[in-house]
Amino acid sequence: MEKINLKNPRKENNSHLDDYDEEKDKELKHTWLLDENEPFIFIGRIKIDQIYHKGKDASFDHVYMESVANQKGKKCIYPDSSSAFSIFLGIKQQSSSFLKNISDGDIVKLEQKKIRYANDKEQEKTGSLYAIRADFCSKNGKITKLTELPAEIWEAFSENYENKKLIEQWVIDNSLSSNKDRIEKQKKKLEDEYLSFETQIKNNELQLNEEIDNKKNEINNLTNKINELDKDKLEKEEKLQSVKLQIEDTLNLSKEILETNKNRLQILSNLGIIEESTLSGLYTFQSERNNSSNHSDVDLLQIVNYIQASIYKNGSLYSKDLIKNFCALLNTHDVILFAGESGIGKTNLVKRFAEAVDGVAKIIPVKPNWTSADDLIGYYNPIEKRYIFTPFLDAIVEANANRNKLYLICLDEMNLARIEYYFADFLSLLEERNSEPEIDLFSSIEEQNAEWNISEQIDKTIENENDVNIENLRRAVYNKLKSKSKIPVPSNVRFIGTLNIDDTTFYLSPKILDRVHIIKFENPLFINSDEITSEIDFDSANQQISVNVQSFFEDLKPYPTYFTNKEDPVIKKLIELSRMLDLIGLGFGARVLSQALLYRDSLSKFGSTDEIFFVNNLIRQKILPRLRLDGADLVSDGSGRQKIKVLNEIVDFLERNFSFDLIKKNNCLIELRNLIARADNGDLQINFWIK
């Protein structure tokens, strides 16, 4: 085809070069073998550049084919050009509805009834007056989104790729480049995701390995602890066996001594120097020791049920929690004080409990004029050359002679006198826990004087056997038999005291509070008796259960050391509690923590294994009784806070760290709140002992 002169004659007539030209349309349709009424067809990829206030600005990014339907995949030749070329022109569209549902990068088919032709620059660039500027106009044509290129395009591309007559190389390059970029982005995304997953897996693996190592360490620690317990158990069993052998040897020796001196003792009995009951006691003591059995397999919870039922059978009612707590405290060998109003069953519990376990209750009334230890344990009279015994000391001597029975020695109404005046020295004596404590009565020289007194009285009796000399000899022998320079406090003895809370009594000093456990009794008129009665196992009261003190309670032993248990979670919280109490002058030390550890172990032995019940009881028995202060006073840290504010902070601390909502009765947190509320409603005086 002959190339047409690029000079457009219409330009001289000032016509727009990019107007529609029907003559060109006819010529182009004729060249492309299109009927006059058929539209022009273009297939390509669309590019939407940006959005204006009047519409979208779009263009063909790639034009793959013109009028493909009629040319069957062959490149259309322009009338004035010997070569084929494609368009790449921008098209403005004022109606955004024409491009509805068309997105940037879509493959589209554009059908145009008329064609708008390019300006001079584009004509010169393409070398053709027929350089096309496609017009996206809904009135002039339509645009359709294609899901894929028509097959004839790819067939034509595959047949003519070498001579590049179908699709220009830049179309191929751009298409491939676009696909390559898209694939590279997907690859990069997948690689990043893979790297993230790989990092997460490594982190999880490290965390899992760390957890495994921690569990291994825990297992190793538990294994070591089990081994230590096994070793300790073996040592204790060996020690127990050794003690049993020593006891047997001692009993055998005692039996031999008794048999050897039987005739001599009988003569003293015939003379009336030794009472017949004392002689019988000496003979029967050995057989009682031999016949006592150690029920190592005793069911402690069954015995607790039996004790509660037996007490109820004898006319008294106490809750099972109180019985278990009392048993646990007796097991620690610590001093126990029962506090409450007069006549609410404090002393009665001591009596009824002793009856239930076939023990002995010794009730020692305290007098208001007790001012020294002499009132408690007696004193040596140098004029009479004998020791003046008290009912308290007599009970300890009796307990030494009956070690297979539990002795509950109860000082009744202890705070009628100042407890620290008469009891502090003895309380300090009880801190010896490696062996049985011993009470020093008098010196060894005075003990020898008692022996000389016997010899002197024997000589006088031989010279002149009269009633006076025989009576003096009887007293001398009695004092010698009864009065040793030291009397041990046997392990079958427990010391209990009762405290009345009224205007006639004294408060307890810090030394006493630090060493004892205080159980505050409720008025029996205000308790739910039906609820407590429902706890009782009445079948237990009818059973023949023998309570052996050696098997029911543990032997006296040292307190657990606080320092080896300072990592215990509960101990850590108790230390923090002590630090807060110290601000108001009521902090506690290592002794209380050591007592707490022993008490916790003892409480679990009798069925109370939940930590919260241990903590609740400990606070009620060891912490609340300390609360006697003026809430308006300032704390010791210089912060200017009142002590009652610190008590409120302690309430918050206890709520955060312990689940006291599990405690339905005798809740220490409720008691502490009530103390604070009474102070707030009054003169800010806080006193545990006053309602």
XYZ file of C-alpha atoms in Angstrom:
691
model
C 0.000 0.000 0.000
C 1.253 3.472 -0.978
C 2.246 5.618 2.010
C 0.107 8.719 2.368
C 1.562 12.207 2.889
C 1.414 13.004 6.560
C 0.399 16.576 5.927
C -3.265 16.833 6.800
C -5.144 19.238 4.499
C -7.765 19.901 7.173
C -5.198 21.558 9.381
C -5.051 24.488 6.960
C -8.768 24.947 7.519
C -8.176 25.171 11.319
C -10.008 21.860 11.899
C -9.258 19.853 15.058
C -6.875 17.008 14.271
C -8.389 14.805 16.907
C -11.998 15.237 15.708
C -13.961 12.364 14.252
C -13.329 11.763 10.530
C -15.924 9.689 8.708
C -13.774 9.431 5.590
C -10.900 7.979 7.566
C -13.314 5.587 9.305
C -14.554 4.316 5.914
C -11.021 3.928 4.613
C -9.887 2.109 7.718
C -12.894 -0.249 7.718
C -12.296 -0.949 4.053
C -8.650 -1.813 4.730
C -9.556 -3.969 7.725
C -12.351 -5.725 5.816
C -15.034 -4.443 8.154
C -18.587 -3.774 7.098
C -19.675 -0.180 7.216
C -21.952 -0.768 10.211
C -19.478 -2.937 12.169
C -17.651 -1.294 15.103
C -13.925 -1.098 15.552
C -12.643 -3.554 18.151
C -9.556 -3.176 20.378
C -8.341 -5.685 23.022
C -5.822 -4.649 25.644
C -4.994 -4.063 29.271
C -6.432 -0.971 30.847
C -4.677 1.454 33.176
C -6.674 3.817 35.397
C -4.351 6.604 36.448
C -6.319 8.633 38.965
C -9.725 9.992 39.855
C -10.780 13.571 39.154
C -13.836 15.332 40.408
C -15.557 14.748 37.061
C -14.482 11.211 36.277
C -11.663 8.744 35.760
C -8.568 9.119 33.558
C -7.842 5.827 31.819
C -5.637 4.490 29.029
C -4.684 1.297 27.282
C -1.520 0.063 28.904
C -1.058 -2.670 26.272
C -3.007 -3.108 23.022
C -2.837 -6.712 22.007
C -5.034 -6.636 18.836
C -7.287 -4.427 16.689
C -10.546 -5.765 15.188
C -9.572 -9.356 15.965
C -12.987 -10.723 15.133
C -12.684 -10.050 11.398
C -8.962 -10.457 10.998
C -8.861 -13.831 12.763
C -5.834 -12.965 14.770
C -3.871 -11.197 12.037
C -2.410 -7.761 12.593
C -4.409 -5.005 10.922
C -2.553 -2.866 8.375
C -3.221 0.868 8.325
C -4.134 2.385 4.862
C -1.121 4.729 4.770
C 1.446 2.394 6.351
C 3.222 -0.692 5.104
C 3.797 -1.920 8.657
C 1.506 -2.715 11.531
C 1.567 -0.858 14.838
C -0.534 -0.589 17.979
C -1.884 2.368 19.863
C -0.736 3.561 23.290
C -2.658 6.742 23.954
C -4.323 8.325 26.980
C -8.075 8.623 26.950
C -10.096 10.966 29.109
C -13.522 9.824 30.122
C -15.974 12.263 31.659
C -18.536 9.626 32.547
C -17.275 7.328 35.318
C -20.277 5.030 34.791
C -18.692 3.858 31.498
C -15.850 2.287 33.499
C -18.117 0.772 36.125
C -16.743 -2.561 37.437
C -13.491 -1.970 35.477
C -10.312 -1.917 37.583
C -6.734 -1.006 36.891
C -4.932 -3.849 35.063
C -8.066 -5.595 33.723
C -8.057 -7.082 30.176
C -10.871 -5.378 28.247
C -12.459 -5.312 24.802
C -13.321 -1.838 23.506
C -15.924 -1.517 20.709
C -16.081 1.920 18.985
C -18.494 3.002 16.264
C -16.283 5.977 15.482
C -12.624 6.599 16.063
C -11.001 9.753 17.312
C -7.601 10.225 15.599
C -4.385 11.423 17.196
C -2.769 14.829 16.942
C 0.260 15.831 14.804
C 2.863 14.602 17.276
C 1.387 11.167 17.486
C 0.992 11.007 13.699
C 4.653 11.878 13.237
C 5.662 9.407 15.952
C 3.752 6.529 14.392
C 4.317 7.625 10.773
C 0.600 7.427 10.000
C -2.335 9.790 9.604
C -4.430 6.955 10.975
C -2.791 6.888 14.378
C -5.760 6.117 16.610
C -6.773 7.759 19.837
C -9.382 5.443 21.297
C -12.341 7.224 22.809
C -13.993 5.611 25.809
C -17.441 6.987 25.364
C -20.651 5.249 26.300
C -22.497 6.984 23.462
C -19.930 5.913 20.840
C -19.246 2.369 22.023
C -18.891 0.035 24.945
C -16.153 -1.598 27.047
C -16.243 -5.192 28.278
C -14.049 -6.864 30.909
C -12.461 -10.147 29.700
C -11.479 -12.956 32.031
C -8.832 -14.141 29.555
C -7.365 -13.208 26.177
C -9.095 -14.750 23.160
C -7.444 -17.894 21.916
C -6.743 -16.414 18.478
C -4.404 -13.840 20.031
C -2.240 -16.530 21.594
C -2.365 -18.631 18.411
C -1.250 -15.674 16.357
C 1.443 -14.866 18.904
C 2.816 -18.416 18.805
C 2.860 -18.541 14.971
C 4.540 -15.161 14.353
C 6.725 -14.582 17.352
C 9.994 -14.690 15.361
C 9.149 -11.933 12.881
C 7.364 -9.904 15.594
C 4.534 -8.965 13.287
C 1.726 -9.665 15.741
C 2.616 -8.161 19.111
C 5.377 -5.676 19.677
C 8.230 -6.753 21.905
C 7.457 -4.117 24.553
C 4.035 -5.703 25.044
C 5.639 -9.052 25.720
C 8.317 -7.587 27.945
C 5.862 -5.526 29.961
C 3.484 -8.461 30.362
C 6.261 -10.799 31.400
C 7.783 -8.134 33.630
C 4.436 -7.500 35.292
C 3.926 -11.212 35.884
C 7.468 -11.528 37.086
C 7.010 -8.660 39.537
C 3.793 -10.167 40.809
C 5.433 -13.563 41.212
C 8.467 -12.019 42.910
C 6.186 -10.210 45.370
C 4.311 -13.423 46.111
C 7.607 -15.242 46.478
C 8.917 -12.554 48.840
C 5.700 -12.705 50.859
C 5.918 -16.494 51.099
C 9.586 -16.310 52.053
C 8.781 -13.746 54.787
C 5.940 -15.902 56.068
C 8.198 -18.943 56.028
C 10.903 -17.037 57.906
C 8.326 -15.827 60.443
C 6.998 -19.354 60.927
C 10.528 -20.703 61.201
C 11.394 -18.071 63.838
C 8.190 -18.796 65.732
C 8.914 -22.526 65.632
C 12.434 -21.937 66.947
C 11.106 -19.700 69.716
C 8.471 -22.271 70.622
C 11.126 -24.957 70.568
C 13.372 -22.895 72.875
C 10.462 -22.180 75.206
C 9.445 -25.840 75.206
C 13.027 -26.924 75.907
C 13.200 -24.409 78.749
C 9.955 -25.739 80.216
C 11.242 -29.297 79.857
C 14.471 -28.327 81.654
C 12.464 -26.666 84.431
C 10.291 -29.751 84.830
C 13.407 -31.934 84.887
C 14.864 -29.713 87.604
C 11.615 -29.949 89.560
C 11.648 -33.729 89.207
C 15.290 -33.835 90.304
C 14.509 -31.618 93.289
C 11.543 -33.785 94.250
C 13.647 -36.909 93.798
C 16.355 -35.444 96.022
C 13.763 -34.459 98.597
C 12.259 -37.965 98.525
C 15.723 -39.420 98.964
C 16.350 -37.086 101.888
C 13.028 -38.061 103.447
C 13.800 -41.743 102.953
C 17.200 -41.213 104.555
C 15.631 -39.266 107.411
C 12.990 -41.960 107.837
C 15.663 -44.652 107.969
C 17.663 -42.686 110.528
C 14.573 -42.144 112.672
C 13.624 -45.810 112.442
C 17.122 -46.779 113.520
C 16.983 -44.228 116.338
C 13.535 -45.493 117.362
C 14.792 -49.053 117.430
C 17.736 -47.951 119.548
C 15.401 -46.118 121.954
C 13.156 -49.184 122.176
C 16.142 -51.337 123.076
C 17.235 -48.806 125.701
C 13.711 -48.724 127.147
C 13.598 -52.501 127.291
C 16.983 -52.602 129.016
C 15.858 -49.921 131.475
C 12.592 -51.727 132.195
C 14.380 -55.009 132.704
C 16.834 -53.328 135.057
C 13.951 -51.649 136.906
C 12.243 -54.988 137.227
C 15.386 -56.526 138.678
C 15.788 -53.644 141.137
C 12.159 -53.950 142.202
C 12.489 -57.697 142.708
C 15.722 -57.172 144.647
C 14.233 -54.529 146.941
C 10.778 -56.031 147.168
C 11.308 -57.425 150.655
C 12.873 -54.209 151.953
C 10.017 -52.128 150.536
C 7.517 -54.510 152.084
C 9.130 -53.991 155.501
C 8.832 -50.185 155.049
C 5.212 -50.680 154.074
C 4.551 -52.836 157.131
C 6.058 -50.112 159.298
C 3.734 -47.603 157.657
C 6.622 -45.585 156.257
C 5.501 -46.261 152.675
C 1.821 -46.217 151.790
C 0.404 -49.474 150.430
C -0.920 -47.624 147.342
C 2.570 -46.313 146.577
C 3.992 -49.819 146.820
C 1.253 -51.196 144.546
C 1.958 -48.415 142.050
C 5.625 -49.367 141.943
C 4.744 -53.007 141.249
C 2.136 -52.285 138.593
C 4.086 -49.552 136.773
C 6.291 -52.064 134.963
C 3.393 -54.200 133.764
C 1.489 -51.153 132.536
C 4.476 -50.083 130.459
C 4.836 -53.579 129.003
C 1.150 -53.896 128.182
C 0.826 -50.491 126.474
C 0.605 -50.806 122.703
C 1.672 -48.390 120.010
C -1.072 -48.118 117.406
C 1.123 -46.903 114.564
C -1.629 -47.594 112.059
C -4.248 -45.614 113.965
C -6.843 -43.767 111.867
C -6.561 -40.233 113.251
C -9.691 -38.910 111.541
C -11.672 -41.825 112.939
C -10.411 -40.967 116.412
C -11.360 -37.290 115.911
C -14.893 -38.462 115.073
C -14.837 -40.685 118.145
C -13.697 -37.817 120.405
C -16.430 -35.477 119.140
C -19.099 -38.154 119.544
C -17.865 -39.131 123.033
C -17.888 -35.509 124.206
C -21.431 -35.113 122.856
C -22.446 -38.332 124.604
C -21.236 -36.811 127.887
C -23.381 -33.719 127.397
C -21.164 -31.216 125.557
C -21.154 -29.997 121.966
C -18.056 -28.792 120.089
C -17.539 -28.471 116.338
C -15.333 -30.905 114.466
C -13.132 -28.038 113.246
C -12.448 -27.054 116.868
C -11.650 -30.673 117.847
C -9.287 -31.103 114.881
C -7.598 -27.787 115.573
C -7.199 -28.658 119.255
C -5.670 -32.030 118.329
C -3.292 -30.365 115.865
C -2.145 -27.851 118.504
C -1.709 -30.598 121.119
C 0.456 -32.420 118.597
C 2.857 -29.424 118.410
C 3.504 -29.510 122.220
C 2.974 -25.706 122.247
C 1.077 -23.933 125.033
C -2.602 -23.406 124.140
C -4.814 -20.708 125.641
C -8.621 -20.720 125.483
C -10.039 -17.174 125.548
C -13.599 -16.030 126.021
C -16.287 -15.027 128.455
C -16.734 -16.931 131.686
C -18.916 -20.042 131.534
C -18.803 -20.779 127.779
C -17.060 -24.181 127.937
C -13.309 -23.493 127.911
C -12.366 -25.603 130.931
C -15.082 -28.082 130.104
C -13.430 -28.919 126.770
C -10.210 -29.844 128.608
C -12.088 -32.203 130.933
C -14.289 -33.814 128.305
C -11.380 -34.266 125.875
C -9.276 -36.013 128.547
C -12.182 -38.322 129.342
C -12.638 -39.209 125.670
C -8.985 -40.222 125.177
C -8.698 -41.951 128.568
C -6.329 -39.246 129.715
C -6.075 -37.108 132.815
C -7.162 -33.486 133.181
C -5.579 -31.506 135.997
C -7.348 -28.179 136.562
C -5.135 -25.771 138.534
C -6.937 -22.555 139.592
C -4.760 -19.452 139.352
C -4.996 -17.017 142.265
C -4.841 -13.219 141.844
C -1.880 -13.004 144.283
C 0.474 -15.146 142.185
C 3.551 -13.002 141.599
C 6.450 -15.417 140.955
C 7.391 -18.874 139.705
C 7.278 -20.123 143.329
C 3.483 -19.889 143.180
C 3.517 -22.168 140.148
C 6.184 -24.814 140.819
C 6.853 -24.435 144.565
C 10.084 -23.773 146.457
C 12.643 -25.436 148.724
C 12.215 -24.862 152.462
C 15.694 -24.906 153.990
C 14.329 -24.988 157.537
C 12.257 -28.122 156.969
C 14.875 -29.356 154.482
C 12.244 -30.286 151.942
C 10.694 -28.980 148.763
C 7.244 -27.429 149.059
C 5.245 -28.863 146.175
C 2.299 -27.233 144.386
C -0.648 -28.894 142.645
C 0.977 -27.898 139.321
C 4.222 -29.690 140.162
C 2.361 -32.647 141.669
C 0.582 -33.081 138.309
C 3.932 -33.162 136.459
C 5.318 -35.742 138.924
C 2.215 -37.863 138.463
C 2.514 -37.603 134.668
C 6.107 -38.877 134.923
C 4.815 -41.987 136.666
C 2.089 -42.569 134.017
C 3.735 -41.805 130.694
C 1.263 -43.920 128.748
C -1.541 -41.456 129.527
C -2.136 -37.997 128.150
C -2.039 -35.337 130.884
C -3.774 -32.042 130.182
C -2.591 -29.616 132.861
C -4.884 -26.604 132.686
C -4.172 -23.316 134.471
C -7.675 -21.984 134.963
C -8.282 -18.234 134.691
C -4.613 -17.555 134.032
C -4.989 -13.808 133.650
C -6.408 -13.237 137.122
C -2.727 -12.546 137.887
C -0.105 -11.175 135.523
C 0.910 -14.225 133.517
C 4.442 -13.030 132.825
C 5.122 -12.771 136.586
C 4.594 -16.455 137.400
C 4.653 -18.245 134.026
C 7.325 -16.530 131.890
C 10.261 -18.541 133.275
C 8.444 -21.815 132.855
C 7.381 -20.812 129.317
C 11.023 -20.169 128.449
C 11.884 -23.606 129.869
C 9.449 -25.211 127.425
C 11.434 -23.832 124.489
C 13.864 -26.724 124.999
C 12.645 -29.215 122.392
C 15.678 -31.439 121.700
C 14.953 -33.378 124.883
C 12.471 -33.303 127.737
C 12.808 -29.990 129.652
C 13.798 -30.295 133.308
C 12.604 -28.181 136.233
C 15.406 -27.294 138.675
C 13.963 -27.606 142.162
C 17.064 -27.245 144.312
C 20.802 -27.895 144.244
C 22.424 -31.321 144.470
C 23.785 -30.381 147.932
C 20.235 -29.929 149.191
C 19.372 -33.334 147.696
C 22.198 -34.843 149.750
C 20.806 -33.102 152.835
C 17.549 -34.993 152.253
C 19.502 -38.259 152.230
C 21.304 -37.275 155.488
C 17.939 -36.488 157.006
C 16.749 -40.042 156.219
C 19.850 -41.544 157.847
C 19.386 -39.317 160.899
C 15.740 -40.314 161.254
C 16.562 -44.023 160.847
C 19.122 -43.790 163.662
C 16.604 -42.018 165.909
C 13.919 -44.597 165.134
C 16.250 -47.477 165.931
C 17.203 -45.854 169.289
C 13.658 -45.050 170.230
C 10.858 -46.534 168.130
C 7.992 -44.222 168.948
C 5.233 -42.636 166.900
C 7.060 -39.312 166.511
C 10.259 -40.839 165.163
C 8.369 -43.180 162.834
C 6.367 -40.200 161.464
C 9.567 -38.187 160.936
C 11.158 -41.122 159.138
C 8.057 -41.519 157.004
C 8.249 -37.828 155.958
C 11.978 -38.031 155.251
C 11.570 -41.089 153.015
C 8.549 -39.538 151.282
C 10.418 -36.307 150.564
C 13.394 -38.238 149.282
C 11.284 -40.417 146.993
C 9.305 -37.427 145.758
C 11.943 -34.715 145.663
C 14.669 -35.016 143.077
C 16.798 -31.983 142.321
C 15.434 -32.025 138.757
C 12.023 -33.118 137.519
C 11.564 -33.734 133.773
C 8.516 -32.434 131.971
C 7.431 -35.630 130.202
C 6.275 -35.693 126.591
C 2.815 -36.952 127.575
C 2.022 -33.581 129.206
C 0.338 -30.641 127.457
C -0.148 -27.237 129.053
C -3.388 -25.346 128.537
C -4.684 -22.120 130.003
C -8.037 -20.392 130.084
C -8.458 -16.626 129.831
C -11.481 -14.648 130.924
C -12.100 -11.348 129.179
C -13.459 -8.842 131.695
C -12.420 -5.918 133.875
C -10.887 -8.174 136.577
C -8.222 -9.698 134.331
C -4.913 -8.636 132.814
C -3.819 -8.474 129.181
C -1.024 -10.685 127.839
C 2.498 -9.347 127.344
C 4.254 -9.606 123.931
C 6.486 -12.412 125.260
C 3.457 -14.530 126.122
C 1.662 -13.722 122.852
C 4.760 -14.667 120.865
C 4.940 -18.186 122.352
C 1.334 -19.386 122.694
C -1.648 -20.179 120.489
C -4.917 -18.489 121.436
C -8.287 -19.974 120.507
C -11.162 -17.580 121.028
C -14.387 -19.349 122.014
C -17.846 -18.388 120.841
C -20.796 -18.184 123.172
C -22.545 -21.573 122.808
C -25.913 -19.807 122.900
C -25.128 -18.123 119.575
C -23.788 -21.078 117.569
C -25.767 -23.202 115.132
C -26.086 -26.316 117.277
C -28.090 -28.201 114.636
C -25.312 -27.726 112.103
C -22.670 -29.015 114.543
C -24.859 -31.936 115.607
C -25.181 -32.972 111.953
C -21.380 -33.394 111.853
C -21.318 -36.041 114.591
C -20.676 -39.666 113.670
C -22.835 -41.273 116.363
C -21.647 -44.778 115.474
C -18.144 -43.768 116.589
C -19.295 -43.196 120.174
C -20.341 -46.859 120.458
C -17.047 -48.233 119.175
C -14.330 -49.525 121.476
C -11.469 -47.261 120.405
C -8.368 -47.059 122.571
C -6.481 -43.787 122.158
C -2.789 -44.323 122.814
C -0.911 -41.092 123.446
C 2.303 -42.431 121.863
C 0.567 -43.152 118.545
C -2.029 -40.378 118.542
C 0.487 -37.570 119.064
C 4.025 -37.137 117.806
C 7.001 -36.974 120.144
C 8.480 -33.664 121.156
C 10.762 -32.430 118.374
C 12.499 -29.180 117.359
C 10.647 -26.629 115.289
C 11.304 -26.622 111.512
C 13.869 -23.960 110.700
C 12.451 -20.880 109.042
C 15.642 -20.299 107.027
C 15.334 -23.587 105.128
C 11.712 -22.778 104.247
C 11.974 -19.087 103.350
C 11.179 -19.827 99.672
C 7.858 -21.356 100.677
C 5.133 -19.189 98.986
C 3.023 -18.962 102.157
C 6.053 -18.108 104.310
C 6.974 -15.330 101.857
C 3.487 -13.833 102.238
C 3.648 -14.132 106.032
C 6.975 -12.280 106.016
C 5.370 -9.480 104.007
C 2.486 -9.444 106.493
C 4.973 -9.127 109.379
C 6.668 -6.224 107.578
C 3.331 -4.387 107.402
C 2.494 -5.184 111.045
C 5.904 -3.888 112.067
C 4.807 -0.417 110.952
C 2.276 -0.412 113.790
C 4.631 -2.085 116.286
C 3.120 -5.593 116.038
C 5.537 -7.447 113.757
C 6.575 -11.019 114.517
C 9.838 -12.894 114.101
C 11.323 -16.257 113.163
C 9.823 -18.026 116.210
C 6.268 -17.453 114.969
C 7.196 -18.674 111.475
C 8.835 -21.816 112.886
C 5.751 -22.479 115.018
C 3.602 -21.899 111.931
C 5.521 -24.497 109.896
C 5.116 -27.129 112.630
C 1.448 -26.227 113.070
C 0.806 -26.562 109.317
C 2.337 -30.056 109.265
C 0.346 -31.031 112.338
C -2.916 -29.642 110.936
C -2.518 -31.669 107.722
C -2.049 -34.825 109.825
C -5.564 -34.340 111.175
C -7.202 -33.793 107.796
C -6.965 -30.028 107.198
C -4.701 -29.949 104.136
C -5.963 -26.739 102.499
C -3.479 -23.870 102.927
C -6.231 -21.290 103.407
C -7.557 -23.017 106.553
C -4.034 -23.086 108.005
C -3.486 -19.376 107.242
C -6.931 -18.442 108.591
C -6.331 -20.290 111.888
C -2.791 -18.915 112.192
C -3.969 -15.309 111.835
C -6.810 -15.831 114.325
C -4.540 -17.564 116.882
C -1.239 -15.662 116.490
C -1.925 -12.270 114.815
C -5.343 -10.943 115.834
C -4.674 -11.327 119.603
C -1.831 -8.802 119.186
C -4.229 -6.071 118.050
C -4.522 -3.660 120.951
C -3.599 -0.144 119.806
C -4.739 3.411 119.143
C -5.655 3.662 115.461
C -5.112 7.419 115.501
C -1.391 7.043 116.258
C 1.035 7.530 113.368
C 3.083 4.697 111.906
C 6.841 4.446 112.379
C 7.965 5.038 108.785
C 7.496 8.817 108.883
C 4.804 8.779 106.192
C 2.265 10.519 108.431
C -0.271 7.690 108.025
C -2.467 6.629 110.905
C -2.176 3.056 112.140
C -5.788 2.328 111.248
C -4.949 3.096 107.598
C -2.185 0.465 107.712
C -4.726 -2.026 109.064
C -6.934 -1.301 106.048
C -3.896 -1.878 103.808
C -3.369 -5.211 105.580
C -6.993 -6.139 104.789
C -6.332 -5.356 101.096
C -3.115 -7.410 101.203
C -4.905 -10.433 102.680
C -7.726 -10.173 100.108
C -5.222 -10.109 97.221
C -3.082 -13.001 98.417
C -5.486 -15.473 100.048
C -8.898 -16.922 99.151
C -10.646 -16.235 102.438
C -14.019 -16.437 100.707
C -13.631 -20.230 101.083
C -13.844 -19.854 104.883
C -17.523 -19.924 105.824
C -17.119 -19.808 109.644
C -14.661 -17.966 111.899
C -13.208 -15.976 109.009
C -10.183 -13.943 110.178
C -10.698 -11.327 107.459
C -14.267 -10.661 108.600
C -13.081 -10.408 112.215
C -10.378 -7.908 111.219
C -12.879 -5.806 109.249
C -15.221 -5.793 112.255
C -12.393 -4.597 114.521
C -11.635 -1.727 112.130
C -15.322 -0.853 111.727
C -15.801 -0.648 115.521
C -12.772 1.633 115.736
C -14.048 3.874 112.906
C -17.403 4.212 114.643
C -15.780 5.037 117.978
C -12.559 6.624 119.141
C -10.238 4.644 116.786
C -9.279 2.295 119.637
C -8.616 -1.227 118.309
C -8.786 -4.074 120.820
C -9.148 -7.763 119.965
C -10.116 -8.568 123.548
C -13.098 -6.231 123.833
C -16.325 -6.573 121.883
